[in-house]
PDB file of C-alpha atoms in Angstrom:
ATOM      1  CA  UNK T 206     -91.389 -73.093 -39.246  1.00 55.00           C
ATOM      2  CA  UNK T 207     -89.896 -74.955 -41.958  1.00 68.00           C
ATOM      3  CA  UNK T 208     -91.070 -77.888 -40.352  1.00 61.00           C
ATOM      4  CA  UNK T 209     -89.773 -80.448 -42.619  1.00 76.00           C
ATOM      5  CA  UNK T 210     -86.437 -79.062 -42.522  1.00 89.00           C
ATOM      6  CA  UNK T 211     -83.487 -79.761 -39.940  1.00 94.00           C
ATOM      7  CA  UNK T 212     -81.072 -76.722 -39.216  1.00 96.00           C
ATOM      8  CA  UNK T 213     -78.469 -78.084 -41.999  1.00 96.00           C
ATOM      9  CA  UNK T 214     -81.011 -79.045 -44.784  1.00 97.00           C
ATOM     10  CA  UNK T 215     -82.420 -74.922 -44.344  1.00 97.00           C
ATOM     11  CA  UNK T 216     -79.331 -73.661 -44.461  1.00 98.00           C
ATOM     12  CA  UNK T 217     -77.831 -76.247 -47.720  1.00 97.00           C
ATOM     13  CA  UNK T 218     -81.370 -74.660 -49.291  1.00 97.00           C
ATOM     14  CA  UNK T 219     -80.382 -70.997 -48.266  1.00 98.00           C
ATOM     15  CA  UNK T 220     -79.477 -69.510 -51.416  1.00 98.00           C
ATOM     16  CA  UNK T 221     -77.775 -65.327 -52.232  1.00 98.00           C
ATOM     17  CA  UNK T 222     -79.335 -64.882 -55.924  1.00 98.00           C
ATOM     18  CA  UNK T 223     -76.675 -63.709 -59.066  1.00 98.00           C
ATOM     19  CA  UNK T 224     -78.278 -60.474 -59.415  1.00 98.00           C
ATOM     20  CA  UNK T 225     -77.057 -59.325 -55.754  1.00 98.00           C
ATOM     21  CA  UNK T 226     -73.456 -60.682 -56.262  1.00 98.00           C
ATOM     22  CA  UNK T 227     -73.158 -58.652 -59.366  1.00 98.00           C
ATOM     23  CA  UNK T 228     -74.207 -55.957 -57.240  1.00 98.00           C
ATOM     24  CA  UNK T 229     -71.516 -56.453 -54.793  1.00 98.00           C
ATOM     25  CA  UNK T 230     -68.892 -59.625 -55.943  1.00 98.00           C
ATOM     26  CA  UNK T 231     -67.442 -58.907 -52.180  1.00 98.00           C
ATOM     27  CA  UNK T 232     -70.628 -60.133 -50.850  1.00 98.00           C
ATOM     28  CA  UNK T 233     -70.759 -62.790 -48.721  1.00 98.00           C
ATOM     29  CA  UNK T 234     -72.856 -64.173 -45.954  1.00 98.00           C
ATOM     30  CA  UNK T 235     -72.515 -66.312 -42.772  1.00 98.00           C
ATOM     31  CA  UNK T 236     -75.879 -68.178 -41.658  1.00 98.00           C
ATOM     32  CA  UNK T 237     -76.093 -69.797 -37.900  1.00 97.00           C
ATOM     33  CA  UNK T 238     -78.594 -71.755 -36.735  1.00 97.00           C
ATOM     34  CA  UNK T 239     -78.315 -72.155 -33.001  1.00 93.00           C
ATOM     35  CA  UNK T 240     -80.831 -74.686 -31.122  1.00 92.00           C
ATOM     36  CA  UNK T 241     -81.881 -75.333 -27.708  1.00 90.00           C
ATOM     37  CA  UNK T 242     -82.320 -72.227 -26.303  1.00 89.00           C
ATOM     38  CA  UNK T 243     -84.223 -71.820 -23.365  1.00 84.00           C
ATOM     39  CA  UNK T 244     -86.789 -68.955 -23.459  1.00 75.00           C
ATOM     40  CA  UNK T 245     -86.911 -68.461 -19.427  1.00 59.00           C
ATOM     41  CA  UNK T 246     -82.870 -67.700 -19.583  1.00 62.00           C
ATOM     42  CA  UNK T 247     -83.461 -65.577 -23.262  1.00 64.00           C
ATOM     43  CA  UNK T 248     -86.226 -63.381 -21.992  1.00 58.00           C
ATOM     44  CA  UNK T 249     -84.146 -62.093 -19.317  1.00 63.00           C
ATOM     45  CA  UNK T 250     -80.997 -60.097 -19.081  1.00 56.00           C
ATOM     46  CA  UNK T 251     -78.244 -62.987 -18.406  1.00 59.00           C
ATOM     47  CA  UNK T 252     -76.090 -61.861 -15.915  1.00 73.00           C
ATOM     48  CA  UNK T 253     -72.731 -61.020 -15.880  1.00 82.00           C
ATOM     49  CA  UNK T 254     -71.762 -62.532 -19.056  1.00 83.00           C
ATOM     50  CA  UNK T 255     -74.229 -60.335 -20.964  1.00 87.00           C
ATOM     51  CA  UNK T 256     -73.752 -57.292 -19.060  1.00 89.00           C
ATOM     52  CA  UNK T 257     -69.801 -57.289 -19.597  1.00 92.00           C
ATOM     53  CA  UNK T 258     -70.080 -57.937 -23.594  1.00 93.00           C
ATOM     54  CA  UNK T 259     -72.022 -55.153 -24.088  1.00 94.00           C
ATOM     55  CA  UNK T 260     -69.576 -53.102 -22.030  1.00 95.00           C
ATOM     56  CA  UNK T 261     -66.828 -53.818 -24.015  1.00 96.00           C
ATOM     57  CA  UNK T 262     -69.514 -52.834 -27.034  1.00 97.00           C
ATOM     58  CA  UNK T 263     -69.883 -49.848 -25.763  1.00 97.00           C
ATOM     59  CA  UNK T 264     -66.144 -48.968 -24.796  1.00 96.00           C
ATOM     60  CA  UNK T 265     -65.558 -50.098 -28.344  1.00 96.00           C
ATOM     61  CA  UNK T 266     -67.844 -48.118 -29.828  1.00 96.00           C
ATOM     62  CA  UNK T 267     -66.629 -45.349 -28.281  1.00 95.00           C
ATOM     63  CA  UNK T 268     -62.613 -45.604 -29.223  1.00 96.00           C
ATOM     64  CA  UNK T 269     -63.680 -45.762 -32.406  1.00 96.00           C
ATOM     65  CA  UNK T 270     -66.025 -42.644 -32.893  1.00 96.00           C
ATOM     66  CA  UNK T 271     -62.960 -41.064 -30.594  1.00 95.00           C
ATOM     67  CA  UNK T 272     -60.871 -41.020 -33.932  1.00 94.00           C
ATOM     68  CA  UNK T 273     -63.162 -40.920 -36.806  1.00 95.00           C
ATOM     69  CA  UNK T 274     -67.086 -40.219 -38.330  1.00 95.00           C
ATOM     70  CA  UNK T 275     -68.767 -42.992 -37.958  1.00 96.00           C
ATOM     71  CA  UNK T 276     -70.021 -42.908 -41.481  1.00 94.00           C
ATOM     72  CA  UNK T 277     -65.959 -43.314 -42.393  1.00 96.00           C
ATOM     73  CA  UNK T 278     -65.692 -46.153 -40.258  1.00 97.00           C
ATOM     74  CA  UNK T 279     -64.635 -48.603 -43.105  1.00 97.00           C
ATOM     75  CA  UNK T 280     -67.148 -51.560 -42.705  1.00 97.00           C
ATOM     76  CA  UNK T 281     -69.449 -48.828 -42.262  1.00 97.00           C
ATOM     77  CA  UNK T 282     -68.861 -47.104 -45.311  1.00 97.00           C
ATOM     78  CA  UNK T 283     -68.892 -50.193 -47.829  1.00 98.00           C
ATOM     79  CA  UNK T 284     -72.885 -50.913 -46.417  1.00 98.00           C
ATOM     80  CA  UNK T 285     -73.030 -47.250 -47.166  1.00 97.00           C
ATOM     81  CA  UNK T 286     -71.799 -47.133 -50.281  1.00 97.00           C
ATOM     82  CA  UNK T 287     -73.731 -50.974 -51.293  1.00 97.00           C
ATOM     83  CA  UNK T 288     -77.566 -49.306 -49.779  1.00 97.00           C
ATOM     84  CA  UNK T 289     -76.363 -46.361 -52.815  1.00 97.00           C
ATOM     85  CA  UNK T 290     -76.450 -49.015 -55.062  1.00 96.00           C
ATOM     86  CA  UNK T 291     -79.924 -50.515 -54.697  1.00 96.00           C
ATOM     87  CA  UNK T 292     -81.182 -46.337 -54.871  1.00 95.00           C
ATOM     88  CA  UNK T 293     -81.500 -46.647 -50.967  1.00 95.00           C
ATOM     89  CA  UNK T 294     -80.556 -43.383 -49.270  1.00 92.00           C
ATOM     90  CA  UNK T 295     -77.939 -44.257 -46.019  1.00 91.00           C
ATOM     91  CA  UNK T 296     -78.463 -41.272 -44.259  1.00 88.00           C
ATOM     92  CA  UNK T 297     -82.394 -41.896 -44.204  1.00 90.00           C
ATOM     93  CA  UNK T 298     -82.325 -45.897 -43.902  1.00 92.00           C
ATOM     94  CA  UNK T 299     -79.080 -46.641 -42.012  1.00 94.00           C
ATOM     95  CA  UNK T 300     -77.978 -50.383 -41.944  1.00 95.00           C
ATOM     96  CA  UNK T 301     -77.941 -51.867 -38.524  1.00 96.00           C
ATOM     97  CA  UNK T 302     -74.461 -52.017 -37.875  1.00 97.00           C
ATOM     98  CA  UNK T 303     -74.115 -47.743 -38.436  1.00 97.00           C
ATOM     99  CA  UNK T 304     -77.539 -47.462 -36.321  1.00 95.00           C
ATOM    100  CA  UNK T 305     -75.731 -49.810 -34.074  1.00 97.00           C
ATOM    101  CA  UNK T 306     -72.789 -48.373 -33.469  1.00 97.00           C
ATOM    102  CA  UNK T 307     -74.123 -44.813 -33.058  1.00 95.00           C
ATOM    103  CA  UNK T 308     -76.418 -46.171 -30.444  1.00 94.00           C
ATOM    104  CA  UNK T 309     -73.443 -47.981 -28.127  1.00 93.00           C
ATOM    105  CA  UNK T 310     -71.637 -44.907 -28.108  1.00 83.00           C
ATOM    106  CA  UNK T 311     -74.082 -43.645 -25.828  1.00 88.00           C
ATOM    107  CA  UNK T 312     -75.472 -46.867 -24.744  1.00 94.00           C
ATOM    108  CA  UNK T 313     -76.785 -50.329 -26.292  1.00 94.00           C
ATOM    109  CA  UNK T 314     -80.780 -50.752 -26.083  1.00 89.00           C
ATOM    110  CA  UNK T 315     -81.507 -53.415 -23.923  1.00 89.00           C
ATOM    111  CA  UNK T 316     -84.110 -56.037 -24.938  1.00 87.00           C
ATOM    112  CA  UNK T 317     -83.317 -59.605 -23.892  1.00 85.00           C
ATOM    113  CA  UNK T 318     -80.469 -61.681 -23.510  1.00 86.00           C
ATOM    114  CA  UNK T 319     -80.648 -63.155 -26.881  1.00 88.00           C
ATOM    115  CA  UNK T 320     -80.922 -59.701 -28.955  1.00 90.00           C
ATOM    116  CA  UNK T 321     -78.648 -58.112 -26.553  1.00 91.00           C
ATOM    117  CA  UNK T 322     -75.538 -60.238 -27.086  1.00 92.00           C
ATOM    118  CA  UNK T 323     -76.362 -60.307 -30.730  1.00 94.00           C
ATOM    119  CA  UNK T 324     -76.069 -56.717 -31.090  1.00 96.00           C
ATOM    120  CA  UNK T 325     -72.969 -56.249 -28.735  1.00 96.00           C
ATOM    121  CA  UNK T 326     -71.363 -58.947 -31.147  1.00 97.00           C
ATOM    122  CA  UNK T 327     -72.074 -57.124 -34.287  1.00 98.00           C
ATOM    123  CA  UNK T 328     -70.898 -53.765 -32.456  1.00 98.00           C
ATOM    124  CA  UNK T 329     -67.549 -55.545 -31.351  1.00 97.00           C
ATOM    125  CA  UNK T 330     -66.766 -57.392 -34.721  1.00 98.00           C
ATOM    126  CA  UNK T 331     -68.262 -54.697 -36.734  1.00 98.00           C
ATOM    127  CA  UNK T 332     -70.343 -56.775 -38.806  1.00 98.00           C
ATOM    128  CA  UNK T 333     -73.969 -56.254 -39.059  1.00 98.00           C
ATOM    129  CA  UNK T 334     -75.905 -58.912 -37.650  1.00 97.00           C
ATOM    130  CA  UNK T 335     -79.569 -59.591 -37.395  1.00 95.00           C
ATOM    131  CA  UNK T 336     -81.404 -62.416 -35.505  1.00 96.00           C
ATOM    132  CA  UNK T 337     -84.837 -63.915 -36.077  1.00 96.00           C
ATOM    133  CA  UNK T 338     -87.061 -67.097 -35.065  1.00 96.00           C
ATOM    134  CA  UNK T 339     -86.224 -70.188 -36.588  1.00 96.00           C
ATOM    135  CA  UNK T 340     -89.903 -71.724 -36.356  1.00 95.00           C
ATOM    136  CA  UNK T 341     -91.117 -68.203 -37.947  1.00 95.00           C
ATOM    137  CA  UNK T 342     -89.753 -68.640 -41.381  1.00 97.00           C
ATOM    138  CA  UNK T 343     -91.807 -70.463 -43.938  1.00 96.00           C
ATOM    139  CA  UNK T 344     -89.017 -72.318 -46.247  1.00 96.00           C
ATOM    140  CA  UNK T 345     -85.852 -71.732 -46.530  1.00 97.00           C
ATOM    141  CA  UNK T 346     -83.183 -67.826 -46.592  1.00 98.00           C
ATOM    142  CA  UNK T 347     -83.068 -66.394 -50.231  1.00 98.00           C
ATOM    143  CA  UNK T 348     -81.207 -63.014 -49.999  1.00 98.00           C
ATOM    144  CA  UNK T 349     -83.046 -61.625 -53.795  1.00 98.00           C
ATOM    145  CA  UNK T 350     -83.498 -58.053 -55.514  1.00 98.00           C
ATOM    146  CA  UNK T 351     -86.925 -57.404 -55.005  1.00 98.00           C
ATOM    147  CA  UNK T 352     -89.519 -57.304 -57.638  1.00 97.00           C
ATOM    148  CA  UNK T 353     -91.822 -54.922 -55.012  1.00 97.00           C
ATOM    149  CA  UNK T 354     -94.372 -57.495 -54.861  1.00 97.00           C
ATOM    150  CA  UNK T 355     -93.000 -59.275 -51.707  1.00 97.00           C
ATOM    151  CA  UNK T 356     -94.925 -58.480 -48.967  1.00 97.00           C
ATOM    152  CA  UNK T 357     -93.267 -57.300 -45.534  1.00 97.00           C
ATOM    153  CA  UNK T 358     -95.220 -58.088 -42.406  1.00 95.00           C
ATOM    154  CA  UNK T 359     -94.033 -54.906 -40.228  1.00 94.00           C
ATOM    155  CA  UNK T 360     -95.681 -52.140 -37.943  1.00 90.00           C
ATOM    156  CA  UNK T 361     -96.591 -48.506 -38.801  1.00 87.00           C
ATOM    157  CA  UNK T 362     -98.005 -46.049 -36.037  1.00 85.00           C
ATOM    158  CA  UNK T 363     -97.338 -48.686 -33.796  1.00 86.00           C
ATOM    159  CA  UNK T 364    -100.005 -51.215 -35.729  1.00 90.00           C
ATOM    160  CA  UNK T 365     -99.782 -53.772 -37.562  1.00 91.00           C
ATOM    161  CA  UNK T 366     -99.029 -53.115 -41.576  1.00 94.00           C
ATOM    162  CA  UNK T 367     -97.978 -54.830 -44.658  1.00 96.00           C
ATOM    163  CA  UNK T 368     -96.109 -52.831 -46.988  1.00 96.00           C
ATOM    164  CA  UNK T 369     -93.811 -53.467 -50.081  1.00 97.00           C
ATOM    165  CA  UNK T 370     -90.145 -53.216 -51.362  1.00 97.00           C
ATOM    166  CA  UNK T 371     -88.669 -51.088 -54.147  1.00 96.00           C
ATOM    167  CA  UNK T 372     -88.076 -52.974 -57.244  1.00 97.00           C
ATOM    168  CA  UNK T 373     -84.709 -53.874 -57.002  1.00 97.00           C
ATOM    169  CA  UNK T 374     -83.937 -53.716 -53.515  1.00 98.00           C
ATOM    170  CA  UNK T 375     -81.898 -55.827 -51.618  1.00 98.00           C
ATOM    171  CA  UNK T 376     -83.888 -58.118 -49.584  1.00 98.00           C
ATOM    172  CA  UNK T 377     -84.018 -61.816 -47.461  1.00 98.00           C
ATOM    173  CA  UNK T 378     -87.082 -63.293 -48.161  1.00 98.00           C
ATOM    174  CA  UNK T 379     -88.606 -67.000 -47.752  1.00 97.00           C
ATOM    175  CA  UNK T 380     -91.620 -68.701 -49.225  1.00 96.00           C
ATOM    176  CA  UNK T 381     -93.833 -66.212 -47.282  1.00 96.00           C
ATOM    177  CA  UNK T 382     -92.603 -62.575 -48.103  1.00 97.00           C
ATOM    178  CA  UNK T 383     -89.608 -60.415 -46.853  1.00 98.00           C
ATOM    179  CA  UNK T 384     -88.044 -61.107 -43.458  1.00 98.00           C
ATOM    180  CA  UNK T 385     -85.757 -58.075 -43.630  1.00 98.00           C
ATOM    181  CA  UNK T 386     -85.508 -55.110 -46.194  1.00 97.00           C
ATOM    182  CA  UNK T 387     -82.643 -53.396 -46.866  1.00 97.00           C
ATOM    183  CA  UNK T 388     -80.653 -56.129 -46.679  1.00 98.00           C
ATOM    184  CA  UNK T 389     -79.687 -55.399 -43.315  1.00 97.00           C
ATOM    185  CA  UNK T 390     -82.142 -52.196 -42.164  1.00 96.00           C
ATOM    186  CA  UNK T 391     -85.674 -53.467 -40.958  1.00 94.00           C
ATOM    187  CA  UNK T 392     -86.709 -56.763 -39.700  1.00 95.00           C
ATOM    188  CA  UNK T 393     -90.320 -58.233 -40.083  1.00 95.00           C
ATOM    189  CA  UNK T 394     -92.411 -59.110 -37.128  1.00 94.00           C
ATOM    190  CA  UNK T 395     -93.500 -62.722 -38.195  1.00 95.00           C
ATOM    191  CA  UNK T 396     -89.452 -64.537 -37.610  1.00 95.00           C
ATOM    192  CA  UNK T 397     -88.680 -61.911 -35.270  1.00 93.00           C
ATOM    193  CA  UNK T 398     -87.114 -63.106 -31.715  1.00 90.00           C
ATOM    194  CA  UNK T 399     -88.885 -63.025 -28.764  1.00 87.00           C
ATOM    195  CA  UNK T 400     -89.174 -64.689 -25.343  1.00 82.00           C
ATOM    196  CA  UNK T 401     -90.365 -67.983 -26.374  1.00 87.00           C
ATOM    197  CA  UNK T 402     -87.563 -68.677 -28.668  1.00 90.00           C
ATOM    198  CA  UNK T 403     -86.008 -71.898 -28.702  1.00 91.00           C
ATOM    199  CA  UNK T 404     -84.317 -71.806 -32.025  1.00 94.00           C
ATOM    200  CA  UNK T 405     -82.905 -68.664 -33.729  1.00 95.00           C
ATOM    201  CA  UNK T 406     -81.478 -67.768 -36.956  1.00 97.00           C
ATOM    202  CA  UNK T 407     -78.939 -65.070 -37.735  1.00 97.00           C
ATOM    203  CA  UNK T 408     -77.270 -63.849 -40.827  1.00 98.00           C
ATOM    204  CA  UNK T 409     -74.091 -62.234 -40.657  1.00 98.00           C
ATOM    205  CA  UNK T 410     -73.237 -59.818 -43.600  1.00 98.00           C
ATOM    206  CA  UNK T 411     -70.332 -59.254 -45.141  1.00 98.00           C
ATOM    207  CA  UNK T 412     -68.705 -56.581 -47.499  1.00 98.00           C
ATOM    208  CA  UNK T 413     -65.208 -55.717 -48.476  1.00 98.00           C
ATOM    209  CA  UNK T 414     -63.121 -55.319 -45.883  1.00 97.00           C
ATOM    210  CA  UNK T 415     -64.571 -57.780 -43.841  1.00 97.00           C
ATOM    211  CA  UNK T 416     -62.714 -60.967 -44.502  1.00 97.00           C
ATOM    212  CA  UNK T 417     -64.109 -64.906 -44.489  1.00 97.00           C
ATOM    213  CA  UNK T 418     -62.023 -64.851 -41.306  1.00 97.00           C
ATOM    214  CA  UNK T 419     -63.753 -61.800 -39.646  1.00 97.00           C
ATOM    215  CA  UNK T 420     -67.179 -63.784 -40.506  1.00 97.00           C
ATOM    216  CA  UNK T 421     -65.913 -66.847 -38.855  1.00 97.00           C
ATOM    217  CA  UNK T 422     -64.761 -65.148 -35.784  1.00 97.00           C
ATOM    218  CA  UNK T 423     -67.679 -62.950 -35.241  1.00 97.00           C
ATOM    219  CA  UNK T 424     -69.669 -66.517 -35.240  1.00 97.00           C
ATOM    220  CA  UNK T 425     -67.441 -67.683 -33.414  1.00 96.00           C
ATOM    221  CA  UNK T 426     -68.037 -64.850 -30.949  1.00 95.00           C
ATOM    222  CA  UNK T 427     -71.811 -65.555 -30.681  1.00 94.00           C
ATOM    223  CA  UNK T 428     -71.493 -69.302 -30.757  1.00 91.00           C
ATOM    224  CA  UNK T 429     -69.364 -69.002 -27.521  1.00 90.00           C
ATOM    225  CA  UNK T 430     -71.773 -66.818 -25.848  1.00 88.00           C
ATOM    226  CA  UNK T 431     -74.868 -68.135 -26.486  1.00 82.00           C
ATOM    227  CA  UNK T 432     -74.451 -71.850 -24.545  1.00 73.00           C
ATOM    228  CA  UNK T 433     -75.249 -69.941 -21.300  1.00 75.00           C
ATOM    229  CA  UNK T 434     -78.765 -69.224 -22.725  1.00 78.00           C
ATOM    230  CA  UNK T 435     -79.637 -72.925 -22.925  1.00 78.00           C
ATOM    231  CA  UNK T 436     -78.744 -76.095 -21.449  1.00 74.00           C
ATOM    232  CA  UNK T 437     -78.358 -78.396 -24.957  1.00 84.00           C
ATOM    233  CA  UNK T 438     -77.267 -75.598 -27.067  1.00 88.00           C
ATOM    234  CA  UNK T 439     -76.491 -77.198 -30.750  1.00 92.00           C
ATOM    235  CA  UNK T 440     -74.810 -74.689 -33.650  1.00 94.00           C
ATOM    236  CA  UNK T 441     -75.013 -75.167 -36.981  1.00 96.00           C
ATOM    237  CA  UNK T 442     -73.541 -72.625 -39.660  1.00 97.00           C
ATOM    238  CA  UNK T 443     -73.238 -71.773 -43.553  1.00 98.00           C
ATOM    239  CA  UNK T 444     -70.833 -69.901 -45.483  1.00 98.00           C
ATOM    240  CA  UNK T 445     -72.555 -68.331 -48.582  1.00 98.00           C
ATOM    241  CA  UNK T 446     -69.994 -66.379 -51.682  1.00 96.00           C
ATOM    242  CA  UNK T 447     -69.528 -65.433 -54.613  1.00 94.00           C
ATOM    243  CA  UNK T 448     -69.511 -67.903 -57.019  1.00 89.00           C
TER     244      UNK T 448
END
């Protein structure tokens, strides 16, 4: 955890380096910080609440694959066309919102409360959304092209395994190593969420068409539905653009 660090000094110390907005100048990011969570509500389902948003994910999910590809979906398309970029390949690495949104179609994965209305959120607003563990990170968010020297705590064959970004990928990062690669494909296992929880961390990411007002509301969104997970839930969030 950065331990020395409230919510709003990490996120004033969260920094998107040059090198990925002249990649993508549309770029932009929304960071959240939402405290007082309370793992015995988190690690559960959630009721009602949670149950209905990711019905409406679903149903929404649906209408739109009803009318169109779902790699023409237009927020889908600019992640496809920004992995291209960075030399990833979209149709083997898909960002989360496109595996996302494939998935609800036919029915969201259900983890816990927490991840679940996270990903109905992202499937809703159509902005691809990834949570993690506040106390796991190590320093503050830097959103970098990788030199391939990070190292990314992950699993492979269902062990535990530390591999290594392509130079010049898109990645988040702390003091540590890579917390997600891809910009939005794979998180690590060290600030990933789980049922002891108490403070998470999610990054909202944005690309042309997305507005600053679709990033606000999909915080929005989660900010409203996460005060049923805890009883002294606190929100705290950043806009990062372009210079």
């Amino acid at each position: 955890m950065p331990d020395t660090m409230t919510p709003d000094e990490f996120l004033a110390a969260s920094t998107v380096e040059p090198a990925v907005f002249a990649l993508r100048p549309d770029y932009r990011a929304m960071l959240v910080v939402i405290d007082g969570l309370t793992p015995a509500i988190t690690a559960h389902e959630g009721g009602t609440a949670v149950d209905e948003l990711i019905t409406a994910a679903e149903t929404h999910a649906a209408r739109l694959l009803s009318t169109s590809a779902v790699d023409e979906l237009p927020h889908i398309a600019a992640w496809r066309e920004a992995y291209r970029g960075f030399g990833a390949k979209p149709q083997r690495t898909r960002n989360s919102l496109e595996g996302l949104t494939r998935r609800a179609a036919k029915g969201l994965p259900r983890v816990n409360a927490l991840t679940d209305v996270y990903n109905a959120i992202s499937v809703l607003h159509q902005i691809p959304l990834g949570g993690e563990d506040f106390r796991g990170y190590r320093g503050p968010a830097r959103l970098i092209r990788a030199t391939g020297e990070e190292p990314f705590d992950t699993t492979a064959h269902g062990e535990p395994a530390t591999e290594y970004p392509d130079a010049g990928e898109v990645v988040w990062c702390d003091d540590a190593g890579v917390t997600c690669r891809r910009w939005n494909w794979r998180q690590g296992r060290r600030t990933g969420l789980s049922d002891e929880t108490q403070t998470a961390f999610f990054i909202l990411d944005a690309l042309a068409p997305a507005t600053d007002e679709d990033l606000a509301a999909t915080a929005d969104s989660l900010a409203e539905a996460l005060p049923g997970l805890g009883s002294r839930v606190r929100v705290t969030r950043r806009l990062i653009g372009a210079p």
